[in-house]
Coordinates of C-alpha atoms in Angstrom, one line a residue:
Chain A
M252 CA 0.0 0.0 0.0
I253 CA 1.2 3.5 -0.8
A254 CA 0.5 5.9 2.1
I255 CA -0.5 9.5 1.0
V256 CA 0.3 11.4 4.2
D257 CA -2.4 13.8 5.4
Y258 CA -1.2 16.4 7.8
G259 CA -4.1 18.8 7.4
A260 CA -2.6 20.9 4.6
G261 CA -4.8 21.2 1.6
N262 CA -6.6 18.8 -0.8
L263 CA -5.1 15.3 -1.3
V264 CA -7.9 14.1 -3.6
S265 CA -6.0 14.8 -6.8
V266 CA -2.9 12.7 -5.8
K267 CA -5.2 9.8 -4.7
K268 CA -7.1 10.1 -8.0
A269 CA -3.9 9.9 -10.1
L270 CA -2.6 6.8 -8.2
D271 CA -6.0 5.2 -8.5
W272 CA -5.9 5.8 -12.2
L273 CA -2.5 4.1 -12.3
G274 CA -4.1 1.1 -10.6
E275 CA -2.1 1.5 -7.4
D276 CA -3.3 0.4 -3.9
C277 CA -3.1 3.7 -2.0
A278 CA -4.8 5.4 1.0
I279 CA -4.9 8.9 2.4
T280 CA -3.8 8.6 6.0
S281 CA -2.8 10.7 9.1
D282 CA -2.0 7.6 11.1
P283 CA 1.7 7.1 11.9
A284 CA 1.2 3.3 12.3
Q285 CA -0.2 3.1 8.7
V286 CA 2.6 5.2 7.3
A287 CA 5.1 2.8 9.1
R288 CA 3.5 -0.2 7.3
A289 CA 3.4 1.4 3.9
K290 CA 5.5 0.0 1.0
K291 CA 5.9 3.6 -0.3
I292 CA 5.2 7.0 1.1
V293 CA 4.0 10.1 -0.7
L294 CA 4.0 13.4 1.1
P295 CA 2.0 16.0 -0.8
G296 CA 1.7 19.6 0.4
V297 CA 0.3 22.9 -0.6
G298 CA 0.3 26.2 1.2
H299 CA 2.7 27.4 3.9
F300 CA 5.9 25.7 5.0
A301 CA 4.8 26.3 8.6
S302 CA 2.0 23.7 8.1
T303 CA 4.7 21.0 8.0
A304 CA 5.2 21.5 11.7
A305 CA 2.1 19.3 12.2
L306 CA 4.3 16.4 10.9
G307 CA 6.5 16.6 14.0
R308 CA 3.6 17.0 16.5
S309 CA 1.6 14.1 15.2
G310 CA 4.3 11.4 15.1
L311 CA 4.2 11.4 11.3
Q312 CA 7.7 12.8 10.9
E313 CA 9.1 9.9 13.0
A314 CA 7.2 7.3 10.9
I315 CA 8.4 8.9 7.7
A316 CA 12.1 9.2 8.8
D317 CA 12.0 5.6 10.1
G318 CA 10.6 4.5 6.7
I319 CA 13.3 6.4 4.8
G320 CA 15.9 4.8 7.1
R321 CA 14.6 1.3 6.1
G322 CA 14.8 2.2 2.4
V323 CA 11.1 2.7 1.8
P324 CA 10.7 4.8 -1.4
F325 CA 9.6 8.3 -0.5
L326 CA 8.2 11.1 -2.8
G327 CA 7.7 14.6 -1.6
I328 CA 5.5 16.9 -3.7
C329 CA 5.6 20.7 -3.7
V330 CA 5.9 21.8 -0.1
G331 CA 6.5 18.0 0.6
M332 CA 9.7 18.3 -1.4
Q333 CA 10.7 21.5 0.2
W334 CA 10.3 19.9 3.6
M335 CA 13.0 17.3 2.7
F336 CA 15.6 20.2 2.9
E337 CA 16.8 21.9 6.1
G338 CA 14.3 24.6 6.0
S339 CA 12.7 27.5 4.2
Q340 CA 12.8 31.3 4.3
E341 CA 9.0 31.1 4.3
S342 CA 9.0 29.9 8.0
P343 CA 12.6 30.1 9.4
E344 CA 11.4 28.8 12.8
T345 CA 10.1 25.5 11.2
P346 CA 12.8 23.0 10.6
G347 CA 12.6 20.7 7.6
L348 CA 13.5 17.0 7.7
G349 CA 17.1 17.9 6.7
A350 CA 17.6 14.8 4.5
L351 CA 18.9 17.1 1.8
S352 CA 21.2 20.1 2.5
G353 CA 20.2 23.7 1.8
D354 CA 17.3 26.0 2.4
C355 CA 14.3 26.9 0.2
E356 CA 14.2 30.6 -0.7
R357 CA 11.9 33.2 -2.1
F358 CA 11.9 34.0 -5.9
P359 CA 13.8 37.2 -6.8
A360 CA 11.7 40.4 -7.1
K361 CA 12.3 40.6 -10.8
V362 CA 9.7 37.8 -11.5
K363 CA 6.1 37.6 -10.5
S364 CA 5.5 35.3 -7.5
P365 CA 3.9 32.8 -7.1
H366 CA 5.2 30.9 -10.1
V367 CA 2.0 29.4 -11.5
G368 CA 1.6 27.5 -14.7
W369 CA 3.4 25.1 -17.1
N370 CA 7.1 25.4 -17.3
Q371 CA 9.8 23.3 -19.0
L372 CA 12.2 20.9 -17.4
D373 CA 15.8 20.2 -18.0
V374 CA 16.1 16.5 -16.9
S375 CA 19.2 14.6 -16.0
P376 CA 19.4 11.5 -18.2
S377 CA 20.4 9.2 -15.3
S378 CA 17.2 9.9 -13.2
R379 CA 15.1 6.9 -12.3
L380 CA 12.0 9.1 -11.7
F381 CA 12.2 10.6 -15.2
R382 CA 12.9 7.3 -17.0
G383 CA 11.1 7.6 -20.4
V384 CA 10.3 11.3 -19.9
A385 CA 11.7 13.7 -22.5
S386 CA 14.1 16.2 -21.1
S387 CA 12.2 19.3 -22.2
S388 CA 8.8 18.2 -21.0
F389 CA 6.3 20.6 -19.5
V390 CA 4.9 20.2 -16.0
Y391 CA 2.5 22.3 -13.8
F392 CA 3.9 24.4 -11.0
T393 CA 2.3 26.5 -8.3
H394 CA 4.6 27.8 -5.5
S395 CA 6.2 30.9 -4.0
F396 CA 9.4 29.4 -2.7
R397 CA 12.0 27.3 -4.4
A398 CA 14.7 24.7 -3.5
P399 CA 18.3 25.3 -4.5
V400 CA 20.1 23.3 -7.2
T401 CA 22.4 20.8 -5.4
E402 CA 24.1 17.5 -6.3
T403 CA 20.8 15.7 -5.7
T404 CA 18.9 17.8 -8.4
V405 CA 17.7 15.6 -11.3
A406 CA 15.5 18.2 -13.0
C407 CA 16.1 22.0 -13.2
C408 CA 13.6 24.7 -14.1
E409 CA 14.2 28.3 -15.1
Y410 CA 12.2 31.1 -13.5
G411 CA 14.2 34.1 -12.2
G412 CA 17.2 31.7 -12.3
C413 CA 17.5 27.9 -12.1
F414 CA 15.9 26.0 -9.2
S415 CA 15.4 22.4 -8.3
A416 CA 12.3 21.0 -10.0
A417 CA 13.1 17.5 -8.9
V418 CA 15.6 15.8 -6.5
E419 CA 16.6 12.2 -6.2
R420 CA 19.0 10.3 -3.9
D421 CA 18.7 6.5 -3.3
Q422 CA 15.1 5.9 -2.5
L423 CA 14.4 9.6 -1.7
F424 CA 12.5 11.6 -4.4
G425 CA 11.0 15.0 -4.5
V426 CA 9.2 17.1 -7.1
Q427 CA 8.4 20.8 -6.8
F428 CA 5.7 20.6 -9.6
H429 CA 2.5 18.7 -9.4
P430 CA 2.8 15.4 -11.3
E431 CA -0.9 14.7 -10.5
K432 CA -1.8 17.8 -12.6
S433 CA 0.9 17.5 -15.3
G434 CA -1.0 15.5 -17.8
E435 CA 0.6 12.4 -19.4
T436 CA 4.1 13.5 -18.3
G437 CA 3.0 13.7 -14.7
L438 CA 1.4 10.3 -14.8
K439 CA 4.5 8.8 -16.3
I440 CA 6.6 10.2 -13.5
L441 CA 4.2 8.9 -10.8
G442 CA 4.1 5.6 -12.6
N443 CA 8.0 5.4 -12.4
F444 CA 7.8 6.0 -8.7
C445 CA 5.2 3.4 -8.2
A446 CA 7.2 0.9 -10.2
L447 CA 10.4 1.2 -8.0
Chain B
M229 CA 10.3 29.5 -19.7
L230 CA 7.0 29.8 -18.0
T231 CA 4.3 29.5 -20.7
K232 CA 1.1 31.4 -21.2
R233 CA -1.9 29.2 -20.4
I234 CA -4.8 28.6 -22.6
I235 CA -7.8 27.7 -20.5
A236 CA -10.9 26.1 -21.8
C237 CA -14.1 27.0 -20.1
L238 CA -17.3 24.9 -19.9
D239 CA -20.5 26.7 -19.0
V240 CA -22.8 24.1 -17.4
D241 CA -26.5 24.3 -16.6
G242 CA -28.1 21.3 -14.9
G243 CA -25.1 19.1 -15.6
R244 CA -25.0 19.9 -19.3
V245 CA -22.6 22.1 -21.3
V246 CA -24.8 24.8 -22.7
K247 CA -22.7 26.7 -25.2
G248 CA -19.7 27.0 -27.2
V249 CA -18.4 23.6 -28.1
R250 CA -18.3 21.5 -31.3
F251 CA -16.3 18.4 -30.9
E252 CA -16.2 15.7 -33.5
N253 CA -16.2 12.1 -32.5
L254 CA -17.9 12.6 -29.2
R255 CA -20.9 10.4 -28.3
D256 CA -22.4 13.3 -26.4
A257 CA -21.4 16.8 -27.1
G258 CA -23.1 18.2 -24.1
D259 CA -21.5 16.1 -21.4
P260 CA -19.0 18.1 -19.3
A261 CA -16.9 15.0 -18.4
E262 CA -16.4 14.0 -22.1
L263 CA -15.7 17.6 -23.1
A264 CA -13.2 18.3 -20.4
K265 CA -11.3 15.2 -21.4
A266 CA -11.4 16.1 -25.1
H267 CA -10.2 19.6 -24.3
S268 CA -7.3 18.2 -22.3
A269 CA -6.3 15.8 -25.0
S270 CA -6.3 18.6 -27.6
G271 CA -3.9 20.8 -25.6
A272 CA -5.9 22.9 -23.1
D273 CA -3.6 23.8 -20.2
E274 CA -6.4 24.0 -17.7
I275 CA -10.2 23.4 -17.5
V276 CA -12.7 25.8 -15.8
L277 CA -16.2 24.5 -15.2
L278 CA -18.7 27.3 -14.4
D279 CA -22.1 26.3 -13.2
I280 CA -24.5 28.9 -14.6
S281 CA -27.7 27.2 -13.4
A282 CA -30.1 29.8 -12.2
A283 CA -32.4 27.3 -10.6
H284 CA -31.3 25.8 -7.3
E285 CA -32.5 22.3 -8.1
R286 CA -30.4 22.3 -11.3
R287 CA -27.3 23.0 -9.1
A288 CA -27.8 19.8 -7.2
T289 CA -26.1 17.8 -10.0
L290 CA -22.9 20.0 -9.8
L291 CA -21.0 17.7 -7.5
D292 CA -21.7 14.7 -9.5
T293 CA -20.6 16.5 -12.7
V294 CA -17.4 17.6 -11.0
R295 CA -16.7 14.1 -9.8
R296 CA -17.2 12.6 -13.2
A297 CA -15.1 15.2 -15.0
A298 CA -12.3 15.1 -12.4
R299 CA -11.9 11.3 -12.6
Q300 CA -10.2 11.4 -16.0
L301 CA -8.7 14.8 -15.8
F302 CA -5.0 15.2 -14.9
I303 CA -4.5 18.9 -15.6
P304 CA -5.6 21.8 -13.2
F305 CA -9.4 21.9 -12.8
T306 CA -11.3 24.9 -11.5
V307 CA -14.9 24.9 -10.5
G308 CA -17.0 28.0 -10.0
G309 CA -20.6 29.2 -9.8
G310 CA -22.8 29.3 -6.7
I311 CA -20.0 28.7 -4.2
R312 CA -21.1 30.8 -1.2
T313 CA -19.5 29.2 1.9
L314 CA -16.4 27.4 3.1
G315 CA -18.6 24.2 3.2
D316 CA -19.6 24.7 -0.5
A317 CA -15.9 25.0 -1.4
A318 CA -14.9 21.9 0.6
A319 CA -17.6 19.8 -1.1
V320 CA -16.3 20.9 -4.6
F321 CA -12.7 20.1 -3.6
S322 CA -13.6 16.7 -2.3
A323 CA -15.4 16.0 -5.6
G324 CA -12.0 16.5 -7.3
A325 CA -11.6 20.2 -8.1
D326 CA -8.1 21.7 -7.7
K327 CA -9.3 25.3 -7.4
I328 CA -12.6 27.1 -6.8
S329 CA -13.7 30.3 -8.3
I330 CA -15.8 32.8 -6.3
N331 CA -17.3 36.1 -7.4
S332 CA -20.5 37.4 -5.9
A333 CA -19.9 35.7 -2.6
A334 CA -16.4 37.2 -2.2
L335 CA -17.7 40.7 -2.9
A336 CA -20.5 40.1 -0.4
D337 CA -18.1 38.8 2.3
P338 CA -14.4 39.3 1.4
T339 CA -13.4 37.2 4.4
L340 CA -14.5 34.1 2.5
I341 CA -11.3 34.4 0.4
K342 CA -9.1 34.1 3.4
R343 CA -11.1 31.3 5.1
I344 CA -10.9 29.1 2.0
A345 CA -7.2 30.0 1.4
E346 CA -6.3 29.1 5.0
R347 CA -7.9 25.7 4.7
F348 CA -6.9 24.8 1.1
G349 CA -4.1 27.2 0.2
S350 CA -4.1 30.4 -1.8
Q351 CA -3.3 28.4 -5.0
A352 CA -6.8 26.9 -4.8
V353 CA -8.7 30.2 -4.6
V354 CA -9.5 32.1 -7.8
V355 CA -11.4 35.3 -7.5
A356 CA -13.5 36.0 -10.6
I357 CA -14.1 39.7 -11.4
D358 CA -16.7 40.8 -14.0
A359 CA -15.7 44.3 -14.9
K360 CA -17.5 46.9 -17.0
R361 CA -16.1 50.2 -18.1
S362 CA -17.8 53.2 -16.6
A363 CA -18.7 55.9 -19.1
E364 CA -18.2 58.7 -16.6
T365 CA -14.9 57.8 -14.9
S366 CA -13.0 55.8 -17.5
R367 CA -12.4 53.2 -14.8
W368 CA -13.9 49.8 -14.5
E369 CA -16.7 48.7 -12.0
A370 CA -17.0 45.2 -10.6
F371 CA -20.4 43.6 -11.2
T372 CA -22.0 40.5 -9.5
H373 CA -24.8 38.0 -10.3
G374 CA -23.7 37.3 -13.8
G375 CA -23.3 41.0 -14.6
R376 CA -26.7 42.0 -13.5
A377 CA -25.8 44.0 -10.3
G378 CA -23.3 46.8 -10.1
T379 CA -21.3 47.1 -6.8
G380 CA -19.8 50.6 -7.1
R381 CA -16.4 48.9 -6.5
D382 CA -13.5 49.8 -8.6
A383 CA -12.3 46.6 -10.3
V384 CA -8.6 47.3 -10.0
M385 CA -8.9 48.1 -6.3
W386 CA -11.0 45.0 -5.7
A387 CA -8.4 42.9 -7.4
C388 CA -5.7 44.3 -5.1
E389 CA -7.9 43.7 -2.1
A390 CA -8.6 40.1 -3.2
E391 CA -4.9 39.5 -3.5
S392 CA -4.2 40.8 -0.1
R393 CA -6.9 38.6 1.4
G394 CA -5.3 35.5 -0.1
A395 CA -6.6 35.0 -3.6
G396 CA -4.2 32.9 -5.7
E397 CA -5.3 34.1 -9.1
I398 CA -7.7 36.6 -10.7
L399 CA -10.1 35.5 -13.4
L400 CA -11.0 38.8 -15.1
T401 CA -13.9 39.0 -17.5
S402 CA -14.6 42.1 -19.5
M403 CA -18.3 42.5 -19.7
D404 CA -17.9 45.0 -22.5
R405 CA -16.2 42.4 -24.7
D406 CA -17.8 39.1 -23.5
G407 CA -19.4 37.4 -26.5
T408 CA -18.3 40.0 -29.0
G409 CA -15.4 38.2 -30.6
I410 CA -13.6 41.6 -31.2
G411 CA -10.7 40.9 -28.9
F412 CA -9.9 41.0 -25.2
D413 CA -9.9 44.3 -23.3
C414 CA -6.2 44.7 -23.1
E415 CA -6.3 48.0 -21.3
L416 CA -8.4 46.5 -18.5
T417 CA -6.3 43.4 -18.3
R418 CA -3.1 45.4 -18.1
A419 CA -4.4 47.7 -15.5
I420 CA -5.1 44.8 -13.2
A421 CA -2.1 42.6 -14.2
D422 CA 0.3 45.4 -13.4
S423 CA -1.4 46.1 -10.1
V424 CA -1.1 42.6 -8.6
R425 CA 1.6 40.0 -8.3
I426 CA -0.7 37.0 -8.7
P427 CA -1.6 35.6 -12.1
V428 CA -4.4 37.2 -14.1
I429 CA -6.5 35.2 -16.5
A430 CA -8.1 37.3 -19.2
S431 CA -11.6 36.4 -20.4
G432 CA -14.2 37.9 -22.8
G433 CA -13.9 38.9 -26.4
A434 CA -11.6 36.3 -28.0
G435 CA -12.2 35.9 -31.7
G436 CA -9.0 34.8 -33.2
A437 CA -5.3 33.9 -32.5
Q438 CA -4.3 37.5 -32.8
H439 CA -6.5 38.5 -29.9
F440 CA -4.6 36.0 -27.7
V441 CA -1.2 37.4 -28.9
E442 CA -2.5 40.9 -28.0
V443 CA -3.7 40.1 -24.5
F444 CA -0.4 38.4 -23.7
R445 CA 1.8 41.1 -25.2
E446 CA -0.2 44.3 -24.5
G447 CA -2.5 43.1 -21.7
H448 CA 0.3 41.4 -19.7
A449 CA -2.1 38.5 -19.1
D450 CA -0.7 35.3 -17.6
A451 CA -3.4 33.1 -19.1
A452 CA -6.4 33.5 -21.4
L453 CA -9.7 31.8 -21.1
A454 CA -12.3 31.1 -23.8
A455 CA -15.7 29.4 -23.6
S456 CA -16.3 28.9 -27.2
I457 CA -12.8 28.4 -28.5
F458 CA -13.9 26.0 -31.2
H459 CA -16.1 28.6 -32.8
Y460 CA -13.1 30.7 -33.7
G461 CA -12.2 28.8 -36.8
F462 CA -9.7 26.5 -35.1
S463 CA -10.4 22.8 -35.7
R464 CA -8.3 22.0 -32.7
L465 CA -6.9 23.9 -29.7
A466 CA -3.5 22.7 -30.9
D467 CA -3.8 24.9 -34.0
L468 CA -4.2 28.0 -31.8
K469 CA -1.2 27.0 -29.7
Q470 CA 0.9 26.4 -32.9
Q471 CA 0.0 29.9 -34.2
L472 CA 0.9 31.5 -30.8
G473 CA 4.2 29.6 -30.8
S474 CA 5.0 30.7 -34.3
Q475 CA 4.5 34.3 -33.2
G476 CA 6.9 34.0 -30.3
I477 CA 4.4 33.5 -27.4
P478 CA 5.7 30.8 -25.1
V479 CA 3.1 28.0 -25.0
R480 CA 3.0 24.4 -23.8
W481 CA 3.4 22.7 -27.2
P482 CA 3.8 19.9 -28.0
C483 CA 2.2 18.6 -24.8

């Protein structure tokens, strides 16, 4: 079973719908015990970085960190990906998981923020998440903060400079865009994660 | 590069699409779920479903319509029309919408914007503004109830207030241009797009590819919406996107 982690931030129906479409056994859950039993973990997220503080309070963070430690594949989406880093300028008092180094930051003032719409990726050919996905594919973004480009970045996107559109290290994956809203490209990416 | 979005709008009454679409090879040209899927396949970047049912009993089918359309839709999906409370919004989200659009209810109670944004995120809240040029002041006034009721509110100032209250996007319809096919109101669109930092979706007046080029270049729109896009002489949405691309407008194509 794939656990879609519900920590009270936003609408998880779209992610569930996409995994259902792919024929995956999945459930939306806020129960740490169910997350601990999952064969894969998906952490969606919209809204404010501060909302991820609920993960720590509820025992979900411990269940996720434990799963990652056991090699359970993990996919963070949008704020869920940002949470994998050390923190974000959006809420400096809220620590991230810290599995990846660096902090998420605001877009520069020269571009409109939030960054909303379809933008093009530059994909690293070695990525497992993007297997079979053309390098210059379009995906749907909606966010006001962005993750830095680091050695774990497997897809870059250009908007007021390059930022990490996707990260990958061992069984740890994150996407800033919304694969569940990115048409066939997004379904392919989710399918690749499910097939790990 | 961030692309300009082309948004297909379905006007729905009692669960049926009521205007503006001519698809070939569809079993049922009035079914919102089939049309949403067909628009997506032909290159729409987003789908907006507006419930224009006047009668309350005809609205009852909305959630079922949303659920059926959302099941096979994997691009952003906005639902508007008749959403008055946080509870109405929550029901539409759980039926599968990604964003809701509010108009009259937000003008009547602007705190509704923040209440929905706090629960579902600003990216999920689209504030729709129906604006009409005022003959006396050369400004634009916001209207409600499908354009029947004036509010006395300046449309540009209302857009700024909506942003500060947590709106994620503005869906701006020019009532002067709506249904005319003579082009978007670029002046109105630019006045609002230059006043807010959130994306502005231009609506009303599209008649050809050149109108889209103008509203992106001169109107500074982030996206453009059309209800009857297939009446504009394009056999497919793809043809519009190819024309925009060839004129240097960044669009998602091929998708």
